[in-house]
Short mmCIF file of C-alpha atoms in Angstrom, two decimals:
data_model
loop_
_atom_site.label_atom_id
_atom_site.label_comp_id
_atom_site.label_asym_id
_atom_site.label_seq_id
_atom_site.Cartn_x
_atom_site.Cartn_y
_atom_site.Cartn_z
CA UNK A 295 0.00 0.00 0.00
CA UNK A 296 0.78 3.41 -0.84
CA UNK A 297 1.62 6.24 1.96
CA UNK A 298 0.41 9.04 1.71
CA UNK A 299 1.44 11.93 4.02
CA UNK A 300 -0.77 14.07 5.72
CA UNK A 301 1.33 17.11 4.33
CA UNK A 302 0.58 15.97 0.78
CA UNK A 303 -2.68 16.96 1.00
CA UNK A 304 -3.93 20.53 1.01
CA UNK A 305 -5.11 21.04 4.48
CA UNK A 306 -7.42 23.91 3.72
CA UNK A 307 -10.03 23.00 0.90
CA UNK A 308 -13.45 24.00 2.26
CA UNK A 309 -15.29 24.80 5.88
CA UNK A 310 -17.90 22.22 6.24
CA UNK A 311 -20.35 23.15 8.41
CA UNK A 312 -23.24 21.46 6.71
CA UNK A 313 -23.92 19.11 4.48
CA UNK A 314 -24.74 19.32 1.67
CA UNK A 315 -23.36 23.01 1.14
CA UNK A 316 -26.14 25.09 -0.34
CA UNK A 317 -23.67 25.56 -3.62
CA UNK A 318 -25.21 22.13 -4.36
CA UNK A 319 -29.13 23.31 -4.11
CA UNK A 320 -31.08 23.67 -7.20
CA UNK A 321 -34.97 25.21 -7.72
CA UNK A 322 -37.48 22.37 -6.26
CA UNK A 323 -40.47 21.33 -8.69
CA UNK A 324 -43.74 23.10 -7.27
CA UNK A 325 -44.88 19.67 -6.65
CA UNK A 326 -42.41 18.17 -3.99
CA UNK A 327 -41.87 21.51 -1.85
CA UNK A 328 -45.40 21.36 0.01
CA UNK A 329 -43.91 21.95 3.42
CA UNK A 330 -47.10 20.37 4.86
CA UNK A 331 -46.35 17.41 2.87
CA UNK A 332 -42.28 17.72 3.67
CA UNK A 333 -43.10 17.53 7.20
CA UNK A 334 -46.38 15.15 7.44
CA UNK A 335 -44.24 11.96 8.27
CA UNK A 336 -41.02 13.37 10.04
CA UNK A 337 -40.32 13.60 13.59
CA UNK A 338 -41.39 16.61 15.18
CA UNK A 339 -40.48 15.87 19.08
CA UNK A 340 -36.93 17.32 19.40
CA UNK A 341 -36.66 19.68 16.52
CA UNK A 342 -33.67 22.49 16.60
CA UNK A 343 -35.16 26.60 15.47
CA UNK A 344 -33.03 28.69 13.74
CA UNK A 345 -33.95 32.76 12.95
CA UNK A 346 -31.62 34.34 10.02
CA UNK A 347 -31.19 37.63 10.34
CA UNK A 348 -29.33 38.94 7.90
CA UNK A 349 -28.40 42.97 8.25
CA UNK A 350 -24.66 43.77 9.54
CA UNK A 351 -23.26 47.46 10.44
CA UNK A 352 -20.67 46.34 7.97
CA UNK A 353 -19.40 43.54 6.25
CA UNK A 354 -15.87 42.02 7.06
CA UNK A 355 -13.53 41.29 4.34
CA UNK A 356 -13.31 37.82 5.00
CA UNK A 357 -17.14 37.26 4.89
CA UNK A 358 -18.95 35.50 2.57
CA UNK A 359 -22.47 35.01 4.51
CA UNK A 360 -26.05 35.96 3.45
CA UNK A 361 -26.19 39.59 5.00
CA UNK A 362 -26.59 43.17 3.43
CA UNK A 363 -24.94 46.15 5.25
CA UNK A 364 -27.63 48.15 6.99
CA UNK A 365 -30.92 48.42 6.36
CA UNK A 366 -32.76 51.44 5.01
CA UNK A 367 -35.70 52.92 7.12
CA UNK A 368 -38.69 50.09 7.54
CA UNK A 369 -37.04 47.11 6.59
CA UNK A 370 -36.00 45.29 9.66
CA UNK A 371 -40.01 46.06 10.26
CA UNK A 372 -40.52 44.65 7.25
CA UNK A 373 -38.35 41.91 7.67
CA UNK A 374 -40.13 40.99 11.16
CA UNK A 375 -43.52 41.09 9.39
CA UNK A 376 -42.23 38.78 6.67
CA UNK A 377 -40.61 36.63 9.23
CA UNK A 378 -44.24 36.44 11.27
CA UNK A 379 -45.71 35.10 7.89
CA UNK A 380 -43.08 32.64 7.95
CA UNK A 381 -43.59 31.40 11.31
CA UNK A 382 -47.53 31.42 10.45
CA UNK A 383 -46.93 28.92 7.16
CA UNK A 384 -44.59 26.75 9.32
CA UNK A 385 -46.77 26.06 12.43
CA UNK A 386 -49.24 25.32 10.13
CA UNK A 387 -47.24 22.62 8.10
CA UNK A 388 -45.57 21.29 11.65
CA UNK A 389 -49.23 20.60 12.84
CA UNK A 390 -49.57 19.75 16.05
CA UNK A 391 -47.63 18.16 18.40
CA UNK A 392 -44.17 19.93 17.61
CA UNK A 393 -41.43 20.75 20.00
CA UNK A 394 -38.25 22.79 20.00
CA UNK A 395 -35.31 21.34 21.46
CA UNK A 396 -32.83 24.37 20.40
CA UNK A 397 -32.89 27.66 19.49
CA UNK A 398 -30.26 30.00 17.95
CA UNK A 399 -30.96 33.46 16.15
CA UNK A 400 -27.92 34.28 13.44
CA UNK A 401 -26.78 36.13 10.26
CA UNK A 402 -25.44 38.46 9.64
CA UNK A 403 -25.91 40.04 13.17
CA UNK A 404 -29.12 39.58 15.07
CA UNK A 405 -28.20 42.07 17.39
CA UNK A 406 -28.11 44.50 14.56
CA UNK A 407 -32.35 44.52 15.44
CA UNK A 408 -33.34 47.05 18.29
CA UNK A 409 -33.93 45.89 21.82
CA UNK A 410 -37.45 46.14 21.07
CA UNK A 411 -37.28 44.17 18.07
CA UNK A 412 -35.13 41.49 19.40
CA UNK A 413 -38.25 41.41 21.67
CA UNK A 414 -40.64 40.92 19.24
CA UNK A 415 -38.65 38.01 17.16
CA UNK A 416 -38.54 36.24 20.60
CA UNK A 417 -42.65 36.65 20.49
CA UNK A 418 -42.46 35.54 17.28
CA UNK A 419 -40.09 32.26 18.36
CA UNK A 420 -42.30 31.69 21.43
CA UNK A 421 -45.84 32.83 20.33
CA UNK A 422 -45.76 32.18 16.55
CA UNK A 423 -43.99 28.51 17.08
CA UNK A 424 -44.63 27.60 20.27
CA UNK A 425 -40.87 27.44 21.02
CA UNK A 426 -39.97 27.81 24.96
CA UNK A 427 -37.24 29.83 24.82
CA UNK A 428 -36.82 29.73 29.07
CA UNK A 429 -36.74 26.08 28.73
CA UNK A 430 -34.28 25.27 26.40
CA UNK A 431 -30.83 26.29 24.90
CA UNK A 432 -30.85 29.71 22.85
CA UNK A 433 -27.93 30.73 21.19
CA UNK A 434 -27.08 34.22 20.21
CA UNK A 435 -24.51 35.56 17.50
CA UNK A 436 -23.59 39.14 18.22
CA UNK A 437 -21.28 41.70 17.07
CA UNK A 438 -18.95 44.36 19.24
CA UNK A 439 -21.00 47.41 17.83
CA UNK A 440 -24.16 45.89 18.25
CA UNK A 441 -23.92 44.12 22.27
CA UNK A 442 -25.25 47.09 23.90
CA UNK A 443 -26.48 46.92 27.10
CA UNK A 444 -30.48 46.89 26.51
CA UNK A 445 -29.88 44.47 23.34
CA UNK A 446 -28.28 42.46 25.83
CA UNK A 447 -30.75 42.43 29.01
CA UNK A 448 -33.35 41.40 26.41
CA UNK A 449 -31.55 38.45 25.18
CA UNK A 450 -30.68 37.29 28.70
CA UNK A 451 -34.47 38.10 30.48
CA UNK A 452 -35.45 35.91 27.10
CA UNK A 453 -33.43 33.17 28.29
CA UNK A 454 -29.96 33.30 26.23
CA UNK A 455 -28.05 30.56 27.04
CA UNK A 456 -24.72 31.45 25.39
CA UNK A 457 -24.07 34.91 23.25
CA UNK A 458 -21.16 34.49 20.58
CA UNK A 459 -19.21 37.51 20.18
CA UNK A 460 -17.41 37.56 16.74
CA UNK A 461 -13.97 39.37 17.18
CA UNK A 462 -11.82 37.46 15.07
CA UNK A 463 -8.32 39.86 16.25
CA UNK A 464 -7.29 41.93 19.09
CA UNK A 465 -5.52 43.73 17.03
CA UNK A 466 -6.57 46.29 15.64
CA UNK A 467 -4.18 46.55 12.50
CA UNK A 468 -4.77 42.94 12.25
CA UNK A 469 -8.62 43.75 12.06
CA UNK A 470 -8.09 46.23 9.36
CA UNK A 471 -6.16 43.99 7.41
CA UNK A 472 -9.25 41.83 7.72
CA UNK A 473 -11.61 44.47 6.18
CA UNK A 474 -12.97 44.71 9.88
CA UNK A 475 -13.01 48.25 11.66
CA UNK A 476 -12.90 48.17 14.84
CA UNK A 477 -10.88 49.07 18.05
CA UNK A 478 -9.48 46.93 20.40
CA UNK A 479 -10.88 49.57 23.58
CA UNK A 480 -15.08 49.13 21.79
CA UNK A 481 -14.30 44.63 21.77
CA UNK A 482 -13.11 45.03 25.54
CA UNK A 483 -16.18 47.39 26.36
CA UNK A 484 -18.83 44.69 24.79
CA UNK A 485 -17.06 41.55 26.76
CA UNK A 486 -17.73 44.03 29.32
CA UNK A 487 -21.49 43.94 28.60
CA UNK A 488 -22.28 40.74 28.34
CA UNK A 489 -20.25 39.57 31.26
CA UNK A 490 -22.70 42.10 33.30
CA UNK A 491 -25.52 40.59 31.36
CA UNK A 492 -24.77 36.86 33.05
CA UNK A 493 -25.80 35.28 30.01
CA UNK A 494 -24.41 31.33 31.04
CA UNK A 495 -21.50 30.75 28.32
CA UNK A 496 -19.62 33.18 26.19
CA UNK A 497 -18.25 32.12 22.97
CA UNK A 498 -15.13 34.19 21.26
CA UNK A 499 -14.60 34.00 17.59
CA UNK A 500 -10.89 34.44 16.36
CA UNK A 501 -9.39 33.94 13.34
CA UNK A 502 -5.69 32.95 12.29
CA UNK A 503 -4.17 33.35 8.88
CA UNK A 504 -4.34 37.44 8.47
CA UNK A 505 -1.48 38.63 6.68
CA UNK A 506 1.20 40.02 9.03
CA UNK A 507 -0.63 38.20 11.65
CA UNK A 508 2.33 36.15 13.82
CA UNK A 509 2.52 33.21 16.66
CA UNK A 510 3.37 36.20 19.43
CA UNK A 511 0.37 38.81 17.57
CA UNK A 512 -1.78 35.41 17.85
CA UNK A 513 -0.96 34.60 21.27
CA UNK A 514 -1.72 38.22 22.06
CA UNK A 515 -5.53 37.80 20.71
CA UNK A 516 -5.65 34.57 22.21
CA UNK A 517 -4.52 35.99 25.89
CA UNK A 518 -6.62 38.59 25.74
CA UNK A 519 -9.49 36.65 25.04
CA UNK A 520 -9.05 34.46 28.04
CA UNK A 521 -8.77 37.47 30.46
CA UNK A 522 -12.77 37.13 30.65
CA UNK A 523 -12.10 33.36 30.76
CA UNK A 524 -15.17 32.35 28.08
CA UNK A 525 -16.78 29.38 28.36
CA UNK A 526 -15.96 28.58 24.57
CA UNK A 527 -13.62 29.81 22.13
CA UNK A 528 -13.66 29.10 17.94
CA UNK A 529 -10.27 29.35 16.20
CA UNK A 530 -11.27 29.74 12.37
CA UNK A 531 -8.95 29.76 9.63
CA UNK A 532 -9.46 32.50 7.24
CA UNK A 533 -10.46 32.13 3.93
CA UNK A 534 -10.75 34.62 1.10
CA UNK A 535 -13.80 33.27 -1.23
CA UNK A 536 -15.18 34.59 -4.35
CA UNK A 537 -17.42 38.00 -4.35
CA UNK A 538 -15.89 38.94 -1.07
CA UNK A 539 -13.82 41.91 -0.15
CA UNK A 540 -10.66 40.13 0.25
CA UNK A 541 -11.36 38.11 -2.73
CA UNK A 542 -11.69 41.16 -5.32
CA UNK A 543 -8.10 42.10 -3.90
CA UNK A 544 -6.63 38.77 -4.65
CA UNK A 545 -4.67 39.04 -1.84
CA UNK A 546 -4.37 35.32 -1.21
CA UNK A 547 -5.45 32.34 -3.31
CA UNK A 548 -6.23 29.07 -2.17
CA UNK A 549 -3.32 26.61 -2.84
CA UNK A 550 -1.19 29.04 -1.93
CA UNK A 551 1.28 26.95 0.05
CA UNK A 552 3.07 29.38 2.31
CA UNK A 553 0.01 30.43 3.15
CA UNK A 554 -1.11 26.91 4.40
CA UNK A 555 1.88 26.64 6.33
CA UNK A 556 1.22 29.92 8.19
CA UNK A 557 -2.00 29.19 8.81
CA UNK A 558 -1.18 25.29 9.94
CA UNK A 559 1.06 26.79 12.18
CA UNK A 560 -1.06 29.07 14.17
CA UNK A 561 -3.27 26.67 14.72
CA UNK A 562 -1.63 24.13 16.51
CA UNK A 563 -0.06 27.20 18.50
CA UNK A 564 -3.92 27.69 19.20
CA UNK A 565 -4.84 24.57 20.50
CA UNK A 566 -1.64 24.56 22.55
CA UNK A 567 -1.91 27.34 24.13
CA UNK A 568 -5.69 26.95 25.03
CA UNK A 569 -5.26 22.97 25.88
CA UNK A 570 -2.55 24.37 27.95
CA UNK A 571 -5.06 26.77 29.89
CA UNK A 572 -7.74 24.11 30.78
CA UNK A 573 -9.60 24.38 27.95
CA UNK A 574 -10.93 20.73 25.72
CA UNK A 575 -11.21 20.65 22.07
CA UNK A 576 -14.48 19.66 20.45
CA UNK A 577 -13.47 19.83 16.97
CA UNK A 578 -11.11 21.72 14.82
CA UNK A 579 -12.32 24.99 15.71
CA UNK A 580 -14.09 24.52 19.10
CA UNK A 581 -12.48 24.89 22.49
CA UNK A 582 -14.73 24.59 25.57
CA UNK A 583 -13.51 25.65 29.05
CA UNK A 584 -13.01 21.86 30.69
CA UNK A 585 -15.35 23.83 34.41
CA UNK A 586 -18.14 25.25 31.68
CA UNK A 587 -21.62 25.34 32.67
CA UNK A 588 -23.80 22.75 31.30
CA UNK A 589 -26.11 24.45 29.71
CA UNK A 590 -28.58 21.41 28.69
CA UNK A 591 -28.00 21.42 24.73
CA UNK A 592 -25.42 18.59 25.13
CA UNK A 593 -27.23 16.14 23.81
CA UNK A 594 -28.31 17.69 20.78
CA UNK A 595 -27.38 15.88 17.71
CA UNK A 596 -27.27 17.72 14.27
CA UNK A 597 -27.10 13.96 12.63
CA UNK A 598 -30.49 13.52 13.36
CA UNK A 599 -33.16 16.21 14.70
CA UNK A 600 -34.56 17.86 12.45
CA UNK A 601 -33.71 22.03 11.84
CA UNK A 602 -36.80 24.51 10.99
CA UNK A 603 -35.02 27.19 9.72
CA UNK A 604 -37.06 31.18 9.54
CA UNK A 605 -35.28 34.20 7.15
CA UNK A 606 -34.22 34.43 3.77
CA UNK A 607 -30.48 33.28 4.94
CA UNK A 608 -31.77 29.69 6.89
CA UNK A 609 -31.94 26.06 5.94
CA UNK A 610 -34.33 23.49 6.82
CA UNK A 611 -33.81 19.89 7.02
CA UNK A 612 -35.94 16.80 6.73
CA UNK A 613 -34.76 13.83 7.13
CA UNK A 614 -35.72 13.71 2.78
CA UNK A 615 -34.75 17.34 1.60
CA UNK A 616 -32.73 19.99 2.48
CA UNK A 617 -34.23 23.22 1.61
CA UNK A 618 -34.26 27.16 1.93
CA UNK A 619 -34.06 30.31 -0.30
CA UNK A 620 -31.73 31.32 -3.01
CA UNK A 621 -28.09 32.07 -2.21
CA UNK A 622 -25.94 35.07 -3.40
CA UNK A 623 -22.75 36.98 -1.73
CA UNK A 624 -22.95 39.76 -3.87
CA UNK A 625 -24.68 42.83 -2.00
CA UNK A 626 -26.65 44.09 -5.25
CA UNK A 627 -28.29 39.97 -5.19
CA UNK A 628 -27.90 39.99 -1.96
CA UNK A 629 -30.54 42.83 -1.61
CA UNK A 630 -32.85 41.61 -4.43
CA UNK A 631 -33.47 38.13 -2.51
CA UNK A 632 -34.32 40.22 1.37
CA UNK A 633 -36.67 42.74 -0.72
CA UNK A 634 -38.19 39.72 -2.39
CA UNK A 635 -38.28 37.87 0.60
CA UNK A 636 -40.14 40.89 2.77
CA UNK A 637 -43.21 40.94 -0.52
CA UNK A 638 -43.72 37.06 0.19
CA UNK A 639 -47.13 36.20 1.49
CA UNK A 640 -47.74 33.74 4.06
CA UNK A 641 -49.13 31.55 1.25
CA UNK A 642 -45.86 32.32 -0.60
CA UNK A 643 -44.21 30.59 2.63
CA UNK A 644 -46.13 27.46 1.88
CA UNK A 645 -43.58 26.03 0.13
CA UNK A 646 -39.84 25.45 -0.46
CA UNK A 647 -37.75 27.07 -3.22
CA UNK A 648 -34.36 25.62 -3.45
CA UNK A 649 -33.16 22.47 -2.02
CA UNK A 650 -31.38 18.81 -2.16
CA UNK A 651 -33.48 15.71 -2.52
CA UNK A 652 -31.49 13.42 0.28
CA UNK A 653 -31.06 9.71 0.02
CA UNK A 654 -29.81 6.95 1.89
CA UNK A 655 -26.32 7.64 0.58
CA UNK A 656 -26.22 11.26 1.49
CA UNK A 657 -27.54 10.16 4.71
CA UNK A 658 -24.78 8.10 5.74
CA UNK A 659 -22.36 10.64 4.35
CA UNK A 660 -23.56 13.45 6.36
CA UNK A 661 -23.48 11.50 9.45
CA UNK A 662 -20.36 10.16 9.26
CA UNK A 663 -18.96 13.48 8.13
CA UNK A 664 -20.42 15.69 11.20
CA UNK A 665 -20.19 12.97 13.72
CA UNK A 666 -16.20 12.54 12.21
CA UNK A 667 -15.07 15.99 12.88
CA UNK A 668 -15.96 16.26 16.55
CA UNK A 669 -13.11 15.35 18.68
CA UNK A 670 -15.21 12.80 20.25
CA UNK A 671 -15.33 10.73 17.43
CA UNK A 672 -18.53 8.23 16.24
CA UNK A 673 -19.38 4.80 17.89
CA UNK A 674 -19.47 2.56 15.12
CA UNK A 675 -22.77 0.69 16.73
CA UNK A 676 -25.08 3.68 16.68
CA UNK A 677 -24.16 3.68 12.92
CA UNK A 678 -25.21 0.54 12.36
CA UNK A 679 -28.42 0.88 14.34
CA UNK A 680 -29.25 3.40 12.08
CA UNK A 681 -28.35 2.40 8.83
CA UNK A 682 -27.67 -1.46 9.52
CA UNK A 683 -24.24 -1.03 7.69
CA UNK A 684 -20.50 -0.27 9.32
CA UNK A 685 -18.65 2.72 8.06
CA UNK A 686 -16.31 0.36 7.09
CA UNK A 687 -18.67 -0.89 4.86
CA UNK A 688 -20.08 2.53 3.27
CA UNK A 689 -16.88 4.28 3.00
CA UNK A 690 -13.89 1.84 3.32
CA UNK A 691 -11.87 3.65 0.49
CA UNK A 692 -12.33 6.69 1.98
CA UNK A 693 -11.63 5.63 5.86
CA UNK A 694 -8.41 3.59 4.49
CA UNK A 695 -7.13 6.92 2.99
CA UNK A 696 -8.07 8.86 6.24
CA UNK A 697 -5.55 5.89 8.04
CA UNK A 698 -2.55 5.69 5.19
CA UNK A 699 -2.69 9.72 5.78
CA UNK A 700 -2.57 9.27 9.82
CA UNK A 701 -6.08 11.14 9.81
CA UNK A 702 -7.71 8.54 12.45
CA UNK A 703 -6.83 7.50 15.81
CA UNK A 704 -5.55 4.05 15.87
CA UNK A 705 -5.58 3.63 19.65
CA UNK A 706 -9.67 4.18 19.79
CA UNK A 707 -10.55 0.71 19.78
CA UNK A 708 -12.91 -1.41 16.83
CA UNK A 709 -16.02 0.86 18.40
CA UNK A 710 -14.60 4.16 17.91
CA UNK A 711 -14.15 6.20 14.63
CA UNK A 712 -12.41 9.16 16.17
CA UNK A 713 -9.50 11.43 14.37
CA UNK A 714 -6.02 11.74 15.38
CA UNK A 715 -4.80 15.66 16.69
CA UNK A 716 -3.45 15.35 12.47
CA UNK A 717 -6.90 14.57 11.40
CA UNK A 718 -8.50 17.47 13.12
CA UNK A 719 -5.68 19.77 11.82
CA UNK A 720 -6.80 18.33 8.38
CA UNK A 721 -10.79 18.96 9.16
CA UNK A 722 -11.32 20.95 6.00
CA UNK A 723 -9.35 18.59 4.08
CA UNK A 724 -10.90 14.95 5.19
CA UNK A 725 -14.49 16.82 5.38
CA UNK A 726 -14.63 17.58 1.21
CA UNK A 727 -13.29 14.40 0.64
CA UNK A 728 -16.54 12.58 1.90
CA UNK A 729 -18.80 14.31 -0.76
CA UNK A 730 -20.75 12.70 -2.96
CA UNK A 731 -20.02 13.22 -6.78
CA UNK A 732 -23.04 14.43 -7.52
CA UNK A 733 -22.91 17.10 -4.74
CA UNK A 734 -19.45 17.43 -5.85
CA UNK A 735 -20.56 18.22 -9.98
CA UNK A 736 -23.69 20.25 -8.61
CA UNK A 737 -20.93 22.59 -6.82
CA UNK A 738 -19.26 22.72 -9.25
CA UNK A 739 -21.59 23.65 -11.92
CA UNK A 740 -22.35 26.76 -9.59
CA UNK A 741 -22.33 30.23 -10.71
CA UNK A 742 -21.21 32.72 -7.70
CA UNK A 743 -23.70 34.96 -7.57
#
């Protein structure tokens, strides 16, 4: 057998953080997007509820998510009122009978609504889908500008269970590199905030791989972070895509092996230097204090429940299609789909748009892929209790690569699928590599938009 080192292999391909990416959706036929008839035979017990909201104060270099920058006079209103609709088509195709297990509200910035308005999507969460936001996890993304102090006493009387403050640098010439103004003094002022706020777990977004950006600059972000000792930190990797800021500068190019190397580099420093201050790692990106709070959404597993997403940014999954609405970076597109969406009546929300028709393949691909790049690894029997197969079975040319490369931990035992510190280093390598070709051909054949 052939060897094949780990650092043969680009280690930075693609951030998979759901499967398949929407790249890969396509228009549905009027006839198989009844979301009363999506829903009818799924289970509804232990679903997760996402709100997209998807207006930033500005839009970071780096960032290639469904959000417009600001929002002219009337349209968050708007977008509320659209978003009631929504909610009003959805109960209706849930029936009866459904429960929330999660909640999270993202973007763009959520907090970019008013305290008032952040009020009234909570309503619309509680009243319009009969979520109990008190009673189970609700997860908040937020931005520096945007934590102010009512925002924030909204979010935690509603029953926030962990706020995620994107700062991505204490440094603010790294952050300008980044195409992200702001000052270190404002990002200390908001941890501030939501410390006084006593919402249960912080989260602190960094990113490595800004040009200039060095192990002592990183180490610097990565101190000052832990000063207010968060619950959870998220080392990203940056990436400069298509249609965003960074990528019409063609600054850096992916490939770009120096690049890799520098970015490879900080990373382990990362994990280091935060397994070194009592923090675990989840995954590749996700370090949780070891004395965190438990904040009950543990248990949730993104394998399996089922995700009702609400906003012209969110998916939805059943356990036979992944839907939502069309996808665009570019602002001007970007615009067209939130005025569209805003117009939409509630019978207009009867319905799904764009979306991926899953089978039992993509099944068993998207479970081993998410339950893969946790830390934690996948026991091989509740795999086979699902699908009545072994990995081994489904995917053994993919899981003997993953070995010859050093990508899996040898030492977990014949019940354990779990990566090796390499294979989490190579998470956005081995993730693309367990795509289907026809997801793989449909994202390809995608115009950026």
């Amino acid at each position: 057998m052939t060897i094949t080192t780990a650092a043969a292999v680009r280690p930075y391909q693609q951030y998979v953080y759901a499967y398949p990416h929407k790249t890969a959706y396509r228009p549905l036929p009027p006839e198989r997007a009844s979301l009363r008839a999506l829903w009818a035979d799924e289970p509804k017990d232990a679903l997760s509820l996402y709100f997209h909201i998807p207006f930033c104060e500005v839009r970071c270099g780096f960032c290639n998510l469904f959000t417009r920058i600001g929002a002219p006079d009337g349209l968050t209103t708007a977008y509320l009122d659209a978003l009631e609709r929504q909610a009003s088509a959805v109960r209706e195709a849930l029936g009866e009978g459904a429960r929330f297990a999660n909640a999270a509200f993202g973007g763009g910035t959520p907090t970019f609504l008013e305290a008032a308005e952040l009020e009234r999507l909570c309503d619309l969460a509680e009243h319009g889908l009969g979520a109990d936001l008190a009673a189970v996890p609700l997860s908040v993304e937020a931005s520096p500008a945007t934590a102010t102090a009512d925002r924030l006493a909204v979010l935690a009387a509603r029953g926030t269970t962990r706020l995620s403050l994107g700062v991505q640098s204490f440094d603010d010439a790294e952050a300008r590199t980044a195409v992200r103004p702001q000052r270190r003094a404002d990002v200390e002022a908001a941890l501030g905030r939501i410390r006084d706020a006593a919402i249960p777990v912080l989260n602190i977004d960094l990113i490595y791989g800004i040009d200039g950006q060095t192990e002592r600059s990183f180490t610097s972000s990565l101190d000052a972070a832990l000063a207010w000792r968060p619950e959870e930190l998220y080392l990203y990797p940056l990436y400069v895509r298509p249609l965003t800021g960074l990528g019409r500068r063609r600054e850096r190019v992916s490939g770009d092996a120096d690049w890799d190397e520098q970015r490879l580099r900080l990373y382990r420093h990362g994990r280091d230097h935060l397994l070194a201050h009592g923090y675990e790692q989840v995954s590749m990106r996700m370090f949780r204090r070891a004395d965190a709070p438990v904040t009950g959404g543990e248990d949730y597993a993104c394998q399996t429940d089922g995700m009702v997403g609400l906003g012209c940014g969110a998916r939805s999954y059943t356990s036979r299609l992944h839907y939502s609405f069309d996808y665009a970076v570019d602002m001007h597109r970007i615009r067209s789909i939130v005025d569209a969406y805003t117009a939409r009546t509630t019978d207009g929300f009867r319905h799904a748009d764009f979306g991926w028709e899953m089978d039992g393949d993509e099944a068993r691909r998207r479970h081993l892929l998410q339950s893969l790049l946790q830390a934690e690894g996948m026991e091989t029997a509740g795999y086979r209790a699902r699908f009545g197969t072994a990995p081994d079975d489904d995917f053994a040319a993919e899981l003997d690569r993953f070995r010859d490369r050093g990508w899996l931990d040898e030492s977990a035992g014949p019940g354990l699928l779990r990566l090796s510190p390499e294979g989490l280093a190579h998470s956005d390598a081995l993730g693309p590599e367990l795509f289907s070709a026809a997801v793989r051909a449909r994202m390809a054949a995608y115009e950026p938009k």
